[in-house]
């Protein structure tokens, strides 16, 4: 299976190398060869700056390398047997000090302008607190009473396990999809208050030209005004440990009324929706091009509103689902873990021991394991029950009441 | 051959092959393995019993060798200049080492603590994460790490220590002058005074640490937030340098007693004196920025 | 005393009979290398260590590239991947490039300034022998249950504090490497300042010595700062300090400031000696004096100065105050000016010369070309608002590999081709050399050029897996990596022949290259075990600086 893949890849590459056109045919070139232009005023400015400095470098390169290769060609010994003997010229040396300096000054001015505009946080209409965790994001709509976690979508999560046997090519938006998307209103200056809980992360959405480090104990601010409704994908951009590559960001921009509606729905469904929920309905339709915004127009409000998980106990009680979404990244779907950093649950003393200790371990975390207190009592109970009854374990079920009793202890 | 003739100092002295550097590194590696065992609860701590003797023995041999080479007249004027340059740059590197910790102190005082208190562009940091925390110094941070503590009154022991170290810088200089004027007894006497001043400084420093840790009304430890961290890191590394400096002072005092060093050539002595002045200057920086301000 | 005198007598024997050979007995031969105080022996040891570490670091990069060959995880667990990335960088930088340049300095600085050895030979031996111990410690984590350090070579807390049992070893290894670098740097500075032959004024110093002099200053000023930074990591982890924890009043970002105060000068430590090598090789094969010697010296000094005030360009996204971001952006952009001067001077040196393209020259010209490309991407990164998009992507990875591999590593390779005939007394095989060059030059671009694109398109660094859109370009890059690595064995074979299998090889002449100047070319090839025990008389024609109205080349012809 694997080797077959390698070969098909090689063949594909040979094709790619053979004709540059092959590349253009496969994907939207703008999305794989260059920075996205993005959907905010600032992202367009940044893109422009990027292209200007790029072309400045290209022009200088043509001049400099042109001279060099001309010399390589024309001043070879076979063509130019007697070397000249000059070795300094003050005027030309001054010239090539001053000209680059002037170019840099000209570059620096617009760059400074853009930077100053980016750092201007005034007039934000909505604040969202973004907290990085190992390895998920928490979004809190400040003063709106809505907050939830956002983790890698289960499909990607299964496929990305070592030797998963699942071909990533079959997963839509592989590694770029989450369970709960961040929803923002268009045309609104949204301020992001970025921080972290454990180690440093960085919240990056290329289409918004926002990248800010999430520093534990400090809050960094950044803002964006999204012009176009759509789905914008990003990633954690600061090494944060084992699953740094697996904590994507998906921002869904919808028009303000749709946003208000979504917010209201989210709020009413809050009790159980926080934590995890089935993937939003939009997932599958989000288009195949990875970094690209969704080609479809923004989702109508009703469709988005369908996203929150229904508050039925049945959904919460599906321990296997919770386990696979929350625990399997480290402890593996089969519970074998990845010793030594991530211990096996199969036969584990904690899992087969008293329920209280098991719950405490889950709520508080230990060593590399982060706390999971943000999950609902029912979810934790379900996941622990799953652990305690799977893989031949007979430790017995855990109830939501037991979890509740352990909180705050 | 060389053993009978006076060494030819017109040629730069290139020492013979030597196993000291390798053996010294070996000793150090054993010590590191032991410290690793200590920190990580591994059963390798015993290697210190092999590492320390090896390292000390080699250091002793190496010093002895250098002093014999020096007294044997192998070091010409050019070698002497090498030592001067070498020592200068070594001290410069030490200055930069302290620079890192001073940098941490200034950063904490000027930037991170005010930020946590909501100054500058970090208002949200205070509002969302550390509500109610007001920037002040000394501090153990918004979470009050290590519990309430008090600082050491600067005009007590720290001031006394300042006086001791500054005085010792003078006494070592007087010793140097005496050496240059061939007044060996005076030189030796000033050296003994310098060593005693250094040792007294260390005694008081140790006493201060003891108080800080054991007196519940002080309760200042390495774990007392950023204040305790910078305080003990700076004074601690300084104290280690004073210890090293005092040991080197003792060594050259002994060498003086054995009749080493000539009035016109005695870099071994001067190098130690430079180091001692460096330690003194660092202390003045410490006294100013850690204790007084 | 008696012991001392005997050993001194032994030293005289060395001078007369040369060093111990393997044929004198294996034990004796091993002891020669362990105890040697000879700058040429130590230079050789440094270069062998560097070569070994390049291969180790190269193998780690192959693990990285193999895993990145296609989407999904095929070979390694993400944690191990991060260990590879971390160790790859530390091994390449501290084990490959730095000892490589120290080895070259060991061999060449005394010979170029006309000194009998480095100033402090025993300390020099110590500086070398620390390194094998330090790297054993660094790599020991691979054999521990909790694995090797995996927090990136930048070791940012709090992540790095999650390292398992290998953490203290990481810290102590860095302390030891710091000691080694400082002893090496002191040796180079003192040798250059104190042991130049009469007539070798500072502004007549070969440029390799100049760049190394400045590099040594950078080392002495920054390695202790790194030592301090990692010491604070150690106490934060084991002794309850709060330097990098907000709860206690510290700041994780403080570590980054201290680290990059070291780290940025460090990248110039990796490139300045390379500038020196290229400034030596280009005039030789252009048969023309180096253009703008003085401005070269001033440019190196300016780069070194500026390198201390640009560090936070690695930290544009940490949330610095605006004023800081502006300052660091402007200061960083300024570095393009002195670096440009150097590039222009090299081209002006080639201009209307009489160029031939032996292997060292090929690598030197490729250096100018490819390093400049890396410099351009550096300049793009310096534009802070754009860096918000570039930061921590493969665009950065492409940038620094362009300056590090076809930059620093090509320079080391060029230098070894250039001087190995002087060291061994035989000529390497030119055809093999040229083949090695072309394969390297092609594969290095296949390897790193495409990384610019995936970086811009959004692929972040330090990940073992990626979105599907990046698949083809990553595969291309991996092909380049394997090709480049394999091509290096042509070089190793070529050099191994010069050193060990020299039967029937063409002996090298004293000057080796007809356009070469400098004191090293006035001694026989191979260079005797001891050179310049008494300071040489300097012939003005050997001074590559050529301040005086002097046609270096013609003079050299008269000399023949
Ligand atoms: C040998 C090592 C080396 C060298 C020489 C350089 C040289 C430069 N580097 Fe690079 N850099 C690294 C090694 C190096 N760098 C490494 C290892 C990292 C990543 C570390 C990590 O995060 O792991 C890094 C990262 C890095 C960043 C941070 C990126 C990020 O993380 O977001 C930045 C940002 O400003 C930067 C800028 C520069 C600049 C402006 C130069 C300049 O010195 C370049 C100057 C040269 C030229 C510009 C070309 C020649 C000039 C001319 C022909 C003149 C005319 C030109 C103009 C006027 C445009 N570098
Ligand atoms: C000098 C430094 C150096 C060198 C040479 C290299 C060489 C290579 N590097 Fe890398 N690399 C870094 C420094 C270096 N690198 C750094 C600092 C990072 C960042 C780490 C981090 O994020 O923390 C990094 C990260 C890095 C990544 C990103 C990993 C990630 O983000 O997860 C990748 C991926 O492709 C990569 C690949 C390679 C490859 C294929 C080579 C190949 O070029 C290797 C091929 C082999 C050689 C170059 C050896 C050839 C030389 C000889 C055989 C010896 C000659 C010697 C004498 C004659 C004395 N490197
Ligand atoms: Cu979170 Cu990387
Ligand atoms: Cu830099």
PDB file of N, CA and C in Angstrom, chain B residues 2 21 25 28 50 66 68 108 116 118 121 131 134-136 145-146 151 153 159 173 197 203 229 243 261 266 278 293:
ATOM      1  N   UNK B   2      67.180  21.407  26.679  1.00  0.00           N
ATOM      2  CA  UNK B   2      66.490  22.552  27.248  1.00  0.00           C
ATOM      3  C   UNK B   2      66.681  22.631  28.757  1.00  0.00           C
ATOM      4  N   UNK B  21      44.006  18.814  29.504  1.00  0.00           N
ATOM      5  CA  UNK B  21      42.689  19.275  29.026  1.00  0.00           C
ATOM      6  C   UNK B  21      41.701  18.125  28.872  1.00  0.00           C
ATOM      7  N   UNK B  25      38.288  17.611  31.121  1.00  0.00           N
ATOM      8  CA  UNK B  25      36.952  17.499  30.542  1.00  0.00           C
ATOM      9  C   UNK B  25      36.278  16.221  31.005  1.00  0.00           C
ATOM     10  N   UNK B  28      34.987  16.817  34.382  1.00  0.00           N
ATOM     11  CA  UNK B  28      33.789  17.663  34.331  1.00  0.00           C
ATOM     12  C   UNK B  28      32.585  16.868  33.857  1.00  0.00           C
ATOM     13  N   UNK B  50      34.053  10.440  41.628  1.00  0.00           N
ATOM     14  CA  UNK B  50      35.180  10.249  40.719  1.00  0.00           C
ATOM     15  C   UNK B  50      35.518  11.568  40.034  1.00  0.00           C
ATOM     16  N   UNK B  66      51.896  25.499  34.963  1.00  0.00           N
ATOM     17  CA  UNK B  66      52.008  26.867  34.471  1.00  0.00           C
ATOM     18  C   UNK B  66      52.958  27.649  35.367  1.00  0.00           C
ATOM     19  N   UNK B  68      55.390  26.514  37.135  1.00  0.00           N
ATOM     20  CA  UNK B  68      56.772  26.095  36.873  1.00  0.00           C
ATOM     21  C   UNK B  68      57.292  26.676  35.571  1.00  0.00           C
ATOM     22  N   UNK B 108      12.450  42.493  33.747  1.00  0.00           N
ATOM     23  CA  UNK B 108      11.352  42.265  34.683  1.00  0.00           C
ATOM     24  C   UNK B 108      10.880  43.582  35.283  1.00  0.00           C
ATOM     25  N   UNK B 116       2.209  43.201  33.387  1.00  0.00           N
ATOM     26  CA  UNK B 116       1.244  42.400  34.151  1.00  0.00           C
ATOM     27  C   UNK B 116       0.307  43.304  34.936  1.00  0.00           C
ATOM     28  N   UNK B 118      -0.815  45.962  33.743  1.00  0.00           N
ATOM     29  CA  UNK B 118      -1.719  46.591  32.789  1.00  0.00           C
ATOM     30  C   UNK B 118      -1.174  47.825  32.110  1.00  0.00           C
ATOM     31  N   UNK B 121       0.599  48.669  26.238  1.00  0.00           N
ATOM     32  CA  UNK B 121      -0.451  48.104  25.401  1.00  0.00           C
ATOM     33  C   UNK B 121      -1.009  46.824  26.004  1.00  0.00           C
ATOM     34  N   UNK B 131      -6.525  40.262  37.074  1.00  0.00           N
ATOM     35  CA  UNK B 131      -7.264  41.420  37.563  1.00  0.00           C
ATOM     36  C   UNK B 131      -6.840  41.732  38.995  1.00  0.00           C
ATOM     37  N   UNK B 134      -1.331  44.993  40.837  1.00  0.00           N
ATOM     38  CA  UNK B 134      -0.714  46.284  40.549  1.00  0.00           C
ATOM     39  C   UNK B 134       0.784  46.114  40.488  1.00  0.00           C
ATOM     40  N   UNK B 135       1.382  46.749  39.489  1.00  0.00           N
ATOM     41  CA  UNK B 135       2.819  46.613  39.309  1.00  0.00           C
ATOM     42  C   UNK B 135       3.544  47.261  40.479  1.00  0.00           C
ATOM     43  N   UNK B 136       4.493  46.551  41.048  1.00  0.00           N
ATOM     44  CA  UNK B 136       5.346  47.132  42.072  1.00  0.00           C
ATOM     45  C   UNK B 136       6.630  46.323  42.116  1.00  0.00           C
ATOM     46  N   UNK B 145       3.916  33.938  43.894  1.00  0.00           N
ATOM     47  CA  UNK B 145       4.675  32.695  43.970  1.00  0.00           C
ATOM     48  C   UNK B 145       5.637  32.729  45.158  1.00  0.00           C
ATOM     49  N   UNK B 146       5.625  31.689  45.939  1.00  0.00           N
ATOM     50  CA  UNK B 146       6.570  31.573  47.052  1.00  0.00           C
ATOM     51  C   UNK B 146       6.090  32.233  48.336  1.00  0.00           C
ATOM     52  N   UNK B 151      12.505  42.025  51.805  1.00  0.00           N
ATOM     53  CA  UNK B 151      13.835  42.117  51.219  1.00  0.00           C
ATOM     54  C   UNK B 151      14.858  42.326  52.323  1.00  0.00           C
ATOM     55  N   UNK B 153      17.481  44.448  54.132  1.00  0.00           N
ATOM     56  CA  UNK B 153      17.748  45.896  54.216  1.00  0.00           C
ATOM     57  C   UNK B 153      19.134  46.212  53.651  1.00  0.00           C
ATOM     58  N   UNK B 159      25.574  46.639  52.646  1.00  0.00           N
ATOM     59  CA  UNK B 159      26.482  47.789  52.629  1.00  0.00           C
ATOM     60  C   UNK B 159      27.830  47.406  53.218  1.00  0.00           C
ATOM     61  N   UNK B 173      45.550  46.086  45.292  1.00  0.00           N
ATOM     62  CA  UNK B 173      46.364  47.017  44.521  1.00  0.00           C
ATOM     63  C   UNK B 173      47.622  47.406  45.296  1.00  0.00           C
ATOM     64  N   UNK B 197      39.483  39.657  53.733  1.00  0.00           N
ATOM     65  CA  UNK B 197      38.320  40.476  53.376  1.00  0.00           C
ATOM     66  C   UNK B 197      37.372  39.665  52.493  1.00  0.00           C
ATOM     67  N   UNK B 203      31.457  35.021  54.169  1.00  0.00           N
ATOM     68  CA  UNK B 203      30.775  34.619  55.393  1.00  0.00           C
ATOM     69  C   UNK B 203      29.462  35.397  55.527  1.00  0.00           C
ATOM     70  N   UNK B 229      14.059  35.179  42.202  1.00  0.00           N
ATOM     71  CA  UNK B 229      14.847  34.580  41.123  1.00  0.00           C
ATOM     72  C   UNK B 229      16.037  35.461  40.761  1.00  0.00           C
ATOM     73  N   UNK B 243      34.029  33.332  45.441  1.00  0.00           N
ATOM     74  CA  UNK B 243      34.666  32.133  45.984  1.00  0.00           C
ATOM     75  C   UNK B 243      35.864  31.732  45.133  1.00  0.00           C
ATOM     76  N   UNK B 261      57.116  34.963  41.470  1.00  0.00           N
ATOM     77  CA  UNK B 261      56.847  36.298  40.897  1.00  0.00           C
ATOM     78  C   UNK B 261      58.057  37.225  41.017  1.00  0.00           C
ATOM     79  N   UNK B 266      55.031  39.254  36.495  1.00  0.00           N
ATOM     80  CA  UNK B 266      54.239  38.510  37.481  1.00  0.00           C
ATOM     81  C   UNK B 266      52.791  38.487  37.025  1.00  0.00           C
ATOM     82  N   UNK B 278      37.190  42.905  38.833  1.00  0.00           N
ATOM     83  CA  UNK B 278      35.968  42.621  38.068  1.00  0.00           C
ATOM     84  C   UNK B 278      34.843  42.196  39.010  1.00  0.00           C
ATOM     85  N   UNK B 293      18.211  50.269  44.559  1.00  0.00           N
ATOM     86  CA  UNK B 293      17.137  50.860  43.745  1.00  0.00           C
ATOM     87  C   UNK B 293      15.883  49.991  43.697  1.00  0.00           C
TER      88      UNK B 293
END
